[in-house]
Amino acid sequence: MRNVALPAGVIEYDETGSGPPVVLLHGLLMDHTLWDRVLPLLPQGFTYVRPVLPLGAHRLPMNPGADLTLRGQVRLVADFLDALDLDGVTLVHTDWGGALFLTAHGLDRRIARQVILPCEAFGNFPPGLPGKMVTLAAHLPGGLRLAARQLRIGPLRRLPMLLGQMTRRPVPDALAHRWTEPLLNDPRIRRDLLAYCRGPFDKRELVRDTEALRRFTGDAVVLWSPDNRVMPLEHGRRLAGLLPAGRYAEVPGAYVLSMLDEPETVAREIGRFLTSPSSVR
């Protein structure tokens, strides 16, 4: 793992390959290992960059007082791209939808193309039953630690309010333990996640910022999972319709985290997008 210092703190990231940059994001209580099964299947000729965002599974706490609200996290993604001097980026979203707002905030100058897997969008913040449970845990004393402990127990992890609606296939114990270890062992990591979960989420602003994708003129593919019950199917189609150069595709048989459920399909669709000629003139 490599490190880069940002105004909010030091971010870890993994980098492999060479060529145009592809930045693969992740969601709450996850890290870069979310993409481990897909990464070896992606085409050569690209630099794959996987940052560990401060969303609860990060191992390096952010600076005290750093803005880790939704708006602050969007700024952090832009700062990360700036710090690594990445241009012509293909940005890949999943689960966490905050980085969709780079365009709304005028921070998308380094983004050339986007791949949008099932993620938060419009007013779906926090998303569905799992999102509501995380929000509840964040507002109860000791709630985040309790939730993290439950995620370490296989039968509980598969309940709908935890990861049962996030993946069709059970999340392996090793992955669940890795993702929850920082939260359980470091109060500064819990502080960082609380700053995000307790931050403001204004529904009208969220819808407006999502709809600002009309201004993103680069190629985009919305790679949705129609069988998931957390990120509405109509949101995927609506996102594709907003993007001037967007198209819509599906990953049947997967839930939200399609890279865990159907890694071959996800890798094939992303690879096809990466290697296709640009439609933007």
XYZ file of C-alpha atoms in Angstrom:
281
model
C 0.000 0.000 0.000
C 1.083 3.567 -0.713
C 0.287 6.743 1.216
C -0.565 10.260 0.109
C -1.055 13.284 2.363
C -4.233 15.303 1.778
C -5.563 18.327 3.698
C -7.909 15.968 5.599
C -5.204 13.434 6.447
C -3.120 10.616 5.012
C -4.915 8.255 2.628
C -3.749 4.756 1.779
C -4.131 3.479 -1.766
C -3.175 0.541 -3.941
C -1.853 1.067 -7.461
C -1.155 -1.489 -10.156
C -0.578 -1.482 -13.909
C 0.365 1.337 -16.257
C -1.601 3.534 -18.624
C -4.661 5.782 -18.279
C -5.885 5.895 -14.661
C -8.938 3.997 -13.452
C -9.939 4.871 -9.877
C -12.071 2.258 -8.109
C -14.052 3.513 -5.108
C -15.863 1.652 -2.305
C -18.602 2.206 0.244
C -19.092 2.472 4.010
C -17.313 -0.104 6.172
C -15.338 -1.384 3.166
C -11.908 -0.800 1.700
C -10.011 -1.395 -1.547
C -10.168 -5.181 -1.111
C -13.768 -4.993 -2.307
C -12.251 -5.157 -5.822
C -9.821 -8.043 -5.242
C -11.789 -10.556 -7.326
C -12.342 -8.173 -10.230
C -8.933 -6.545 -10.495
C -7.061 -9.532 -12.037
C -9.790 -9.823 -14.700
C -9.568 -6.232 -15.929
C -7.669 -5.419 -19.144
C -4.009 -4.465 -19.175
C -2.914 -1.052 -20.389
C -4.452 0.902 -17.501
C -3.316 2.063 -14.077
C -5.788 0.823 -11.467
C -5.877 2.978 -8.348
C -7.846 1.921 -5.276
C -7.968 4.520 -2.477
C -9.085 3.644 1.034
C -11.598 6.372 1.822
C -12.258 7.349 5.463
C -15.605 5.570 5.578
C -15.030 3.318 8.567
C -12.681 0.572 7.327
C -9.648 2.855 6.923
C -6.606 2.166 9.066
C -5.147 5.675 9.183
C -7.326 8.145 11.106
C -7.907 11.538 9.569
C -6.717 14.809 11.081
C -8.754 16.024 14.065
C -11.368 18.480 12.865
C -11.207 17.344 9.210
C -14.460 17.840 7.317
C -15.681 14.277 6.805
C -19.295 15.115 6.081
C -20.643 14.151 2.674
C -19.469 17.443 1.192
C -16.055 17.033 2.817
C -15.698 13.497 1.469
C -16.463 14.728 -2.058
C -13.705 17.317 -1.645
C -11.395 14.576 -0.360
C -11.853 12.525 -3.553
C -10.968 15.583 -5.632
C -7.956 16.259 -3.401
C -6.820 12.659 -3.876
C -6.906 12.971 -7.674
C -5.044 16.281 -7.423
C -2.386 14.904 -5.088
C -1.621 12.021 -7.455
C -1.883 14.386 -10.461
C -4.263 11.999 -12.225
C -5.824 13.246 -15.456
C -8.248 11.599 -17.855
C -9.557 9.465 -14.988
C -12.188 6.770 -15.356
C -13.981 6.953 -12.002
C -15.802 3.810 -10.825
C -18.549 4.276 -8.218
C -20.159 1.598 -6.062
C -22.418 1.726 -2.985
C -21.268 5.172 -1.790
C -22.650 7.809 -4.137
C -20.826 10.866 -2.854
C -18.328 11.054 -5.709
C -21.214 11.466 -8.163
C -21.330 15.034 -6.832
C -17.910 16.055 -8.137
C -19.665 17.642 -11.116
C -22.175 19.518 -8.952
C -19.334 20.929 -6.838
C -17.215 21.905 -9.852
C -14.523 19.351 -8.974
C -14.674 16.956 -11.932
C -11.984 18.474 -14.170
C -9.813 15.352 -13.870
C -12.678 12.949 -14.680
C -12.949 11.814 -18.308
C -15.312 8.845 -17.945
C -17.455 7.234 -15.283
C -18.665 3.744 -14.437
C -21.603 3.762 -12.033
C -22.447 0.515 -10.277
C -25.408 0.412 -7.849
C -24.873 3.309 -5.483
C -26.615 6.056 -3.571
C -28.198 8.674 -5.796
C -30.929 11.312 -5.718
C -32.568 11.178 -2.281
C -31.442 7.650 -1.408
C -28.979 8.741 1.323
C -28.612 6.673 3.468
C -29.752 3.816 1.231
C -32.441 1.306 2.142
C -32.581 -0.806 5.270
C -28.782 -1.266 5.653
C -28.239 2.493 5.443
C -30.931 3.208 7.996
C -29.369 0.681 10.386
C -25.932 2.322 10.105
C -27.489 5.725 10.746
C -29.318 4.387 13.800
C -26.123 2.782 15.102
C -24.265 6.072 14.664
C -26.751 7.837 16.913
C -26.706 5.275 19.738
C -23.933 5.130 22.357
C -21.614 2.293 21.338
C -23.827 1.556 18.338
C -21.080 1.414 15.725
C -18.998 -1.042 17.739
C -22.058 -3.228 18.271
C -22.828 -3.184 14.533
C -19.223 -4.066 13.721
C -19.319 -7.040 16.079
C -22.524 -8.281 14.442
C -20.899 -8.047 11.006
C -18.282 -10.541 12.223
C -20.908 -13.228 12.869
C -21.885 -15.047 9.676
C -25.604 -15.686 10.349
C -26.109 -12.123 11.624
C -24.118 -10.652 8.739
C -26.576 -12.200 6.302
C -29.592 -10.487 7.875
C -31.327 -7.929 5.599
C -30.453 -4.981 7.853
C -26.740 -5.821 7.652
C -25.273 -7.323 4.460
C -28.097 -9.666 3.448
C -29.422 -7.147 0.927
C -25.969 -6.016 -0.154
C -24.666 -9.320 -1.528
C -26.364 -12.441 -2.849
C -23.344 -14.537 -1.910
C -22.209 -14.516 1.748
C -19.355 -12.116 2.457
C -16.348 -14.216 3.573
C -15.353 -14.064 7.237
C -11.861 -12.808 6.361
C -13.267 -9.834 4.475
C -15.787 -8.951 7.195
C -13.077 -9.156 9.862
C -10.744 -6.938 7.862
C -13.392 -4.298 7.254
C -14.483 -4.096 10.900
C -11.091 -4.332 12.626
C -10.251 -0.588 12.473
C -13.666 0.436 13.768
C -13.478 -1.971 16.679
C -9.916 -1.177 17.704
C -9.408 2.554 17.128
C -11.707 5.232 18.580
C -10.326 7.731 16.045
C -11.730 5.613 13.209
C -15.104 5.609 14.958
C -14.801 9.384 15.287
C -14.222 9.684 11.528
C -17.200 7.518 10.626
C -19.452 9.335 13.092
C -18.496 12.642 11.456
C -19.814 11.299 8.166
C -22.928 9.529 9.453
C -24.026 12.432 11.631
C -23.435 15.040 8.949
C -26.236 16.808 7.073
C -28.120 15.011 4.291
C -30.538 17.435 2.692
C -32.785 15.500 0.313
C -33.450 18.403 -2.054
C -29.758 19.204 -2.277
C -28.925 15.541 -2.879
C -31.382 15.337 -5.766
C -30.118 18.600 -7.229
C -26.477 17.517 -6.962
C -27.235 14.171 -8.619
C -29.077 15.858 -11.465
C -26.007 18.046 -12.070
C -24.606 15.002 -13.912
C -26.402 16.489 -16.916
C -23.323 18.686 -17.174
C -20.893 15.759 -17.364
C -20.191 15.253 -21.053
C -17.728 12.359 -20.883
C -18.612 8.751 -21.675
C -20.373 6.880 -18.894
C -21.918 3.493 -18.304
C -24.450 2.750 -15.569
C -23.916 -0.897 -14.663
C -26.891 -1.637 -12.416
C -28.035 -4.803 -10.658
C -31.785 -5.205 -11.226
C -32.133 -7.806 -8.458
C -30.878 -5.533 -5.672
C -33.397 -4.082 -3.197
C -31.345 -1.212 -1.790
C -30.540 0.995 -4.793
C -33.788 1.383 -6.800
C -33.777 0.097 -10.361
C -35.337 3.331 -11.591
C -32.346 5.230 -10.207
C -29.989 3.334 -12.493
C -32.068 4.079 -15.563
C -32.551 7.675 -14.468
C -28.799 8.173 -14.047
C -28.146 6.800 -17.524
C -30.758 9.169 -18.915
C -29.200 12.178 -17.191
C -25.711 11.631 -18.576
C -25.397 13.080 -22.096
C -23.048 10.277 -23.189
C -24.365 7.630 -20.815
C -25.598 4.130 -21.526
C -27.284 1.531 -19.327
C -26.330 -2.115 -18.749
C -27.223 -4.726 -16.136
C -25.593 -7.403 -14.011
C -28.318 -10.005 -13.418
C -28.103 -12.187 -10.333
C -26.189 -9.644 -8.260
C -27.189 -7.356 -5.434
C -25.558 -4.011 -4.626
C -21.983 -5.301 -4.425
C -21.961 -6.894 -7.846
C -18.168 -7.209 -7.854
C -18.544 -9.809 -5.091
C -21.566 -11.594 -6.553
C -20.650 -11.594 -10.258
C -16.999 -10.546 -10.613
C -16.584 -11.987 -14.115
C -19.577 -10.067 -15.481
C -18.501 -6.838 -13.786
C -14.945 -7.186 -15.096
C -16.180 -7.945 -18.607
C -18.493 -4.918 -18.707
C -15.929 -2.540 -17.238
C -13.248 -3.912 -19.573
C -15.510 -3.461 -22.569
C -16.145 0.137 -21.554
C -12.469 0.899 -20.933
C -11.346 -0.473 -24.290
C -14.161 0.942 -26.416
C -13.558 4.058 -28.528
C -14.902 7.246 -27.012
C -18.262 8.384 -28.312
C -17.523 11.966 -27.275
C -16.312 14.232 -30.037
